[in-house]
Each structure stands twice: as structure tokens, then as C-alpha cells.
GROMACS .gro file of C-alpha atoms in nm:
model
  217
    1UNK     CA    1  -1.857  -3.187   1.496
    2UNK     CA    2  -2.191  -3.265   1.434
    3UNK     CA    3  -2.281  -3.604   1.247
    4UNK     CA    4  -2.673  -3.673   1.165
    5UNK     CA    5  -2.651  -4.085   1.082
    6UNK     CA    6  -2.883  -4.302   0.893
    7UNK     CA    7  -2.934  -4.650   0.811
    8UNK     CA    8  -3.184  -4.836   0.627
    9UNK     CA    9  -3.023  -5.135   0.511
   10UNK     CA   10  -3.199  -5.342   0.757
   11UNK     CA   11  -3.568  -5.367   0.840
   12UNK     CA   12  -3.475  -5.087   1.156
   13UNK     CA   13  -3.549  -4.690   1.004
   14UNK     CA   14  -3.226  -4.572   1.238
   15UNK     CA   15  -3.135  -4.237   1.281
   16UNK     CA   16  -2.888  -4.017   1.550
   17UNK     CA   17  -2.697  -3.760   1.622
   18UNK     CA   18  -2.389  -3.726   1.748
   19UNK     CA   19  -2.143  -3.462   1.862
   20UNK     CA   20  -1.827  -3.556   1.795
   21UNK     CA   21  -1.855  -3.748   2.182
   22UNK     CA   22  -2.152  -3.856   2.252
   23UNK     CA   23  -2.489  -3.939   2.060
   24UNK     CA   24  -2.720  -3.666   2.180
   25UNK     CA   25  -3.025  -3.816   2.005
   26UNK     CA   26  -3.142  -4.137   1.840
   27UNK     CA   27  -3.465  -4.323   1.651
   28UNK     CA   28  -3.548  -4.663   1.573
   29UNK     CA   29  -3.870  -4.795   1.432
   30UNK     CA   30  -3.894  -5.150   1.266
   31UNK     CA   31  -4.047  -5.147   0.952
   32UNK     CA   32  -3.922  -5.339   0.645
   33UNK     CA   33  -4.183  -5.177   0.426
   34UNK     CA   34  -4.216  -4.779   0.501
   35UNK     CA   35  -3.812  -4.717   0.464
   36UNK     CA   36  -3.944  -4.376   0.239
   37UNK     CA   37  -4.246  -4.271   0.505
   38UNK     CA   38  -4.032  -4.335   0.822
   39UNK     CA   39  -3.663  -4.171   0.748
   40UNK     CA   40  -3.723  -3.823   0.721
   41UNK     CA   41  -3.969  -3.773   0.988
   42UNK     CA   42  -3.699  -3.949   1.251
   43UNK     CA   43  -3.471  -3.724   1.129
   44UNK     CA   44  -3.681  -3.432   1.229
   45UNK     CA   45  -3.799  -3.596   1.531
   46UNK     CA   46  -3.450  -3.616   1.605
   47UNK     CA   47  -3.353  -3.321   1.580
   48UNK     CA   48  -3.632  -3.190   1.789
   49UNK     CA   49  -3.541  -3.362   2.083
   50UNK     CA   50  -3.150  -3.211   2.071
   51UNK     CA   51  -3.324  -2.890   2.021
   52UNK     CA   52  -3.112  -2.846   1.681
   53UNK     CA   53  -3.172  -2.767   1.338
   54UNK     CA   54  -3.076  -2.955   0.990
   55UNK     CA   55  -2.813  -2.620   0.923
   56UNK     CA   56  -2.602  -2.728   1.246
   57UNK     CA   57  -2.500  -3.066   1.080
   58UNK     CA   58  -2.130  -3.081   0.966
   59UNK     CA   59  -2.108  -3.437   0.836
   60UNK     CA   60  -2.363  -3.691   0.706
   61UNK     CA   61  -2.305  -4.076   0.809
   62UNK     CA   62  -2.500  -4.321   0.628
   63UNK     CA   63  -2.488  -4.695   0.601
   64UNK     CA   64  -2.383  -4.874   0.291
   65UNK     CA   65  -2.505  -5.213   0.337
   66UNK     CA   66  -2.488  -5.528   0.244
   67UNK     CA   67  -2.871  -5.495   0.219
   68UNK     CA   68  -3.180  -5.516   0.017
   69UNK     CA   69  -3.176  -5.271  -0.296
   70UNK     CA   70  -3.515  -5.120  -0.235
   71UNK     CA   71  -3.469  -5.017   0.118
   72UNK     CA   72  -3.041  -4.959   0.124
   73UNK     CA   73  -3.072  -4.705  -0.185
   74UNK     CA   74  -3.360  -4.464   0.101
   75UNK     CA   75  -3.082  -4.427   0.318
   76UNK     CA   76  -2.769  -4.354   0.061
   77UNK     CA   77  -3.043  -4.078  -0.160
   78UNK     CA   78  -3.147  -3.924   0.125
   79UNK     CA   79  -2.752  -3.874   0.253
   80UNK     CA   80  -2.640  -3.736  -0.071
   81UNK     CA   81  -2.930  -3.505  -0.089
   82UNK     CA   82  -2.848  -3.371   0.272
   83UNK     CA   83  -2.472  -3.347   0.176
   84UNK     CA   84  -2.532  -3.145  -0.112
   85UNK     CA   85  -2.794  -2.932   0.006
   86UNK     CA   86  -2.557  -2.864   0.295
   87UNK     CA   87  -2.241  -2.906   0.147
   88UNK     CA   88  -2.082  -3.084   0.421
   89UNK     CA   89  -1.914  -3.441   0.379
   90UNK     CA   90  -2.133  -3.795   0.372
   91UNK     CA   91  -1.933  -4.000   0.512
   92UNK     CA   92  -2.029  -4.405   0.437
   93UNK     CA   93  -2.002  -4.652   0.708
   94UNK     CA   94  -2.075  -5.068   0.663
   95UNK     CA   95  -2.404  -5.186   0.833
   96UNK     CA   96  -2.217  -5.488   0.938
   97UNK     CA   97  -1.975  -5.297   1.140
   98UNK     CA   98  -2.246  -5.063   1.314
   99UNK     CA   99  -2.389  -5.387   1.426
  100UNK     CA  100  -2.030  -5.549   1.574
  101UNK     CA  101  -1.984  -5.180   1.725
  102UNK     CA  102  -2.278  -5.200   1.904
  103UNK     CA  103  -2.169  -5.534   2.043
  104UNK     CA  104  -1.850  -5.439   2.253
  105UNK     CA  105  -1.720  -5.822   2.207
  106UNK     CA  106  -1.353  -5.859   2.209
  107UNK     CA  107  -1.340  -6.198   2.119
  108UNK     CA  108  -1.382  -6.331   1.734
  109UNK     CA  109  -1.745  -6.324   1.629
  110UNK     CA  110  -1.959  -6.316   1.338
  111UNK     CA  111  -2.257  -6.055   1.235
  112UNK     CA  112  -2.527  -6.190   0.962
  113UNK     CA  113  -2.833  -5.978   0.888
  114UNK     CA  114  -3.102  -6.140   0.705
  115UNK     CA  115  -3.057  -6.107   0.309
  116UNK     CA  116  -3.380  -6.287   0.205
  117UNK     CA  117  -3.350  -6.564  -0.036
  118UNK     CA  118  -3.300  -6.817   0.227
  119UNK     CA  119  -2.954  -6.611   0.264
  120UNK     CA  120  -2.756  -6.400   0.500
  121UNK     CA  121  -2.541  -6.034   0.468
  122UNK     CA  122  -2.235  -6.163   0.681
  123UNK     CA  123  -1.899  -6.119   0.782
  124UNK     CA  124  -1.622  -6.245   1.041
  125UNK     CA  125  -1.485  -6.012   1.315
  126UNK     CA  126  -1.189  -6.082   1.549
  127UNK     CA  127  -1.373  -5.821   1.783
  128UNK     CA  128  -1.602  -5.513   1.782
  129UNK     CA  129  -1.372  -5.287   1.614
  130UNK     CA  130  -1.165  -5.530   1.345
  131UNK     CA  131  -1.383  -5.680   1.013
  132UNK     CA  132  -1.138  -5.992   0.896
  133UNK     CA  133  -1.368  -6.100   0.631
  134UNK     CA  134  -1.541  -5.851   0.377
  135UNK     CA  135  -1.945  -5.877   0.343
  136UNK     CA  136  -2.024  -6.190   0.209
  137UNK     CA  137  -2.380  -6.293   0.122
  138UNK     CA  138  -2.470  -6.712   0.119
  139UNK     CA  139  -2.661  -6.959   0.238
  140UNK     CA  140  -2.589  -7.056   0.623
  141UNK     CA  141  -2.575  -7.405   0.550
  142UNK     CA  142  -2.308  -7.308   0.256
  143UNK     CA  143  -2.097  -7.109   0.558
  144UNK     CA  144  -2.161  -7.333   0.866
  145UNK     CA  145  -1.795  -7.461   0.877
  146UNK     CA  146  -1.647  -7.141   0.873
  147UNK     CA  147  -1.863  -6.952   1.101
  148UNK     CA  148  -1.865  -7.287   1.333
  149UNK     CA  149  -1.843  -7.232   1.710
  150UNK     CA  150  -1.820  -6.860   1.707
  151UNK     CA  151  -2.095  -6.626   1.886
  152UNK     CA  152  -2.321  -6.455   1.633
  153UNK     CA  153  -2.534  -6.124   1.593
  154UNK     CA  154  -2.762  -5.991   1.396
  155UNK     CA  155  -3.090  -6.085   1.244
  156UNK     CA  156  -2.947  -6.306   1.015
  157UNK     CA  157  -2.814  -6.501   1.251
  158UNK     CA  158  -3.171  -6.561   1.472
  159UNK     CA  159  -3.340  -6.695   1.195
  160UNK     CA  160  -3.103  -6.998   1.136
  161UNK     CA  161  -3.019  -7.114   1.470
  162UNK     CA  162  -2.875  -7.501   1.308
  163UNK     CA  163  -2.572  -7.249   1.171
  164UNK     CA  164  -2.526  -6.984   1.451
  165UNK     CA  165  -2.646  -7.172   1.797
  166UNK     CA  166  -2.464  -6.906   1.948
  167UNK     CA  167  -2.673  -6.626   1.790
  168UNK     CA  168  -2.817  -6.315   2.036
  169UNK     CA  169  -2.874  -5.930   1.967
  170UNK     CA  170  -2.874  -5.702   1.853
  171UNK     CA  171  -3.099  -5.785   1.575
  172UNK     CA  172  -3.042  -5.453   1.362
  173UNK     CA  173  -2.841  -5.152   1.359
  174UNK     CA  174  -2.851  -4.887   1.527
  175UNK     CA  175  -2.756  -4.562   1.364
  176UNK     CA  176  -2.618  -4.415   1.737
  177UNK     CA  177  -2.373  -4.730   1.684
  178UNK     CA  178  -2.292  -4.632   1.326
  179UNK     CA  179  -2.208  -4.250   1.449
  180UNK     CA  180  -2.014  -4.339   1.733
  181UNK     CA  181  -1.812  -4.582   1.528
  182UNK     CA  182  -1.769  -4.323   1.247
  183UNK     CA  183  -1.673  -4.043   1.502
  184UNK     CA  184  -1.430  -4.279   1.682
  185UNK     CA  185  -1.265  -4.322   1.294
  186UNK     CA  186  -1.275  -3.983   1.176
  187UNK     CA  187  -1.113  -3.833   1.513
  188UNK     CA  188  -0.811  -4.124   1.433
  189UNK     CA  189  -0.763  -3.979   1.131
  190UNK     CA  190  -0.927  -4.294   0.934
  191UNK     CA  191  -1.093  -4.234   0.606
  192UNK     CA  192  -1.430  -4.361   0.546
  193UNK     CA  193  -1.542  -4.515   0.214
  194UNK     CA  194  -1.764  -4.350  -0.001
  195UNK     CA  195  -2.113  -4.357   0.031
  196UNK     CA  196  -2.146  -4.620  -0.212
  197UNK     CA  197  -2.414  -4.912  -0.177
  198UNK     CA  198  -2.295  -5.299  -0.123
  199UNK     CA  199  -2.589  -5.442  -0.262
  200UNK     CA  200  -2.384  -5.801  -0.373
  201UNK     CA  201  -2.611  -5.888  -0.567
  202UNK     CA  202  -2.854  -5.790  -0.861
  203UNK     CA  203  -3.166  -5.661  -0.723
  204UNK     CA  204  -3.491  -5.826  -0.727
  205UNK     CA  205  -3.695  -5.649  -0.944
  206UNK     CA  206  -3.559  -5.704  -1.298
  207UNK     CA  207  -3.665  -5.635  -1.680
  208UNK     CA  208  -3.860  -6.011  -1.775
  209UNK     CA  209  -3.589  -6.138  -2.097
  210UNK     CA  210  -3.776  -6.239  -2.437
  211UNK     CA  211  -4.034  -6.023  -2.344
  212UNK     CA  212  -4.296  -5.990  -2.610
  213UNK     CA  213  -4.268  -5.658  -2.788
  214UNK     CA  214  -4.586  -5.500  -2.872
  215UNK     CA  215  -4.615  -5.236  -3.151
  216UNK     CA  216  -4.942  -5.015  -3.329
  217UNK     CA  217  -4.961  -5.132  -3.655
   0.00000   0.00000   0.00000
């Protein structure tokens, strides 16, 4: 096994790889803006340092949000054009649960990344491995009494420190996290869902209504 992962439903441009038990390589670079000008070069920078090439990949894993249209649809294109071109399986993994992962808690806890909008991606874990909730996106004030008095992660959860006091890192994914998680499942036997994109919500960007129609005369 051979898994090259990828995330960019966050702000982080994540990639690894991982070898069906261990990640062998990893990238991170923070950039909210330069999703399309960061992926593909980690990816080759990645597979540089395990001294690999793109052929030697047997499965893609990419993360599916909740996140931001613009930068979540980078990640899930660029996984579908890798699984085709080398017909192996893409394999889709929530962001939310690459973050718990990371986390090792095995107490109840919650992981918000930060949706914009004066909102929050989030969801309620009973520990690192187990999503009790699916992805939600709100307003903290909106959630405070049902994420009250549980330890937070994530982004999302830094920024509003009135609803999660409890709130530390990691701030974003981490696409060694996301492999290792989606390793551990396919080796049980678990499928994955689809590489399909949890945006939520309608995207920013949308075609103005009553716009004025122009025409030649």
C-alpha cells in the first residue's frame, strides 16, 4: 500500500505519504489564497524526499470538507485527476476527522474549523476515532449550549474563545493525520465515502438575480 493524501479544505496546502504503516513523508504550508500554486509542487516535493515516484501510488486520499468551495474543490480535482490517470482508487476522508485523529483525545470533544461568515465547520466526537454528530456549519453563539464545557480543536474554535474556552491545536489538518486515519480504516475493512465535497452551503460567488440583460440592437 501506498496512499499519496491531500487536503485543502482548510487554509493548510497538506500533503503525505503513507505506506500502509507509517507516513514516510509529509508537507504543510499555510496559505488560504495559493491552494492551486501550492498543491502540486508539495506533492512532488513529497515525493522527492521518500525517493518515490507518482507511478508507485496505489490509492489516492483526499479530504472532503466541510470547507470553503474555492479552495475544497483544488484538493477533490486534483485527486480524481491522479486516480484516473493512475487508475487506482481515491479514497475520501472528512477534514473534521483528520483533525480529531491528529488529536489522540479519548474523551468527548469537539473540532470547528473556521467557515467564514462569522461561522464554524464543526462536529462532536466522543474521542479521536468516533464522529457522534455529522458536519454542521453555524454560528458559535447559535451552538454554545451544545458544545458547552467540552475541549475544542481546530481553527474554528481559536477564533471564538466566548464559545470554546477550552479551545487548543491543532489549528488545521494535517494530511499525514488524514492517511494514517484512512490506512487504519481501509486495513479494518471500513469503506470510505466517496470523494465527494461537503461544502454545506452554496458557495460565495453566485450569478447577481434581476440582472440587467444587455442585447445589440
Amino acid at each position: 500500500m501506498l496512499l499519496l493524501a491531500l487536503d485543502t479544505a482548510t487554509p493548510a496546502v497538506t500533503v503525505a505519504l503513507h505506506d500502509g504503516e507509517a507516513v514516510i513523508a509529509s508537507s504543510s504550508q499555510v496559505d488560504a489564497r495559493r491552494h492551486g500554486e501550492l498543491l502540486l509542487p508539495a506533492v512532488d516535493r513529497v515525493l522527492a524526499d521518500a525517493g518515490l515516484t507518482l507511478d508507485a501510488v496505489t490509492g489516492i486520499v483526499v479530504g472532503i470538507g466541510p470547507g470553503p468551495y474555492t479552495g475544497l474543490r483544488v484538493g477533490l480535482m486534483t485527486a480524481d485527476t491522479f486516480g484516473l490517470a493512475l487508475g487506482v482508487p481515491v479514497h475520501g476522508v472528512c477534514t473534521l476527522d483528520g483533525l480529531a485523529y491528529a488529536t489522540d483525545l479519548d474523551v468527548p470533544f469537539v473540532v470547528a474549523t473556521d467557515a467564514r461568515r462569522k461561522e464554524v465547520y464543526w462536529a462532536r466526537y466522543a474521542d479521536s476515532r468516533t464522529r457522534v454528530t455529522d458536519p454542521a456549519v453555524d454560528r458559535p453563539a447559535d451552538i454554545a449550549d451544545e458544545v458547552a464545557g467540552l475541549p475544542a480543536v481546530g481553527a474554528g474554535a481559536l477564533l471564538y474563545p466566548d464559545t470554546f474556552p477550552s479551545a487548543h491545536e491543532p489549528e488545521h489538518v494535517s494530511a499525514a493525520a488524514l492517511a494514517s486515519l484512512a490506512a487504519e480504516r481501509l486495513a479494518a475493512g471500513v469503506e470510505l465515502p466517496a470523494p465527494r465535497p461537503l461544502y454545506l452551503r452554496r458557495p460565495d460567488a453566485q450569478v447577481p438575480k434581476n440582472y440587467k440583460v444587455v442585447t445589440p440592437k
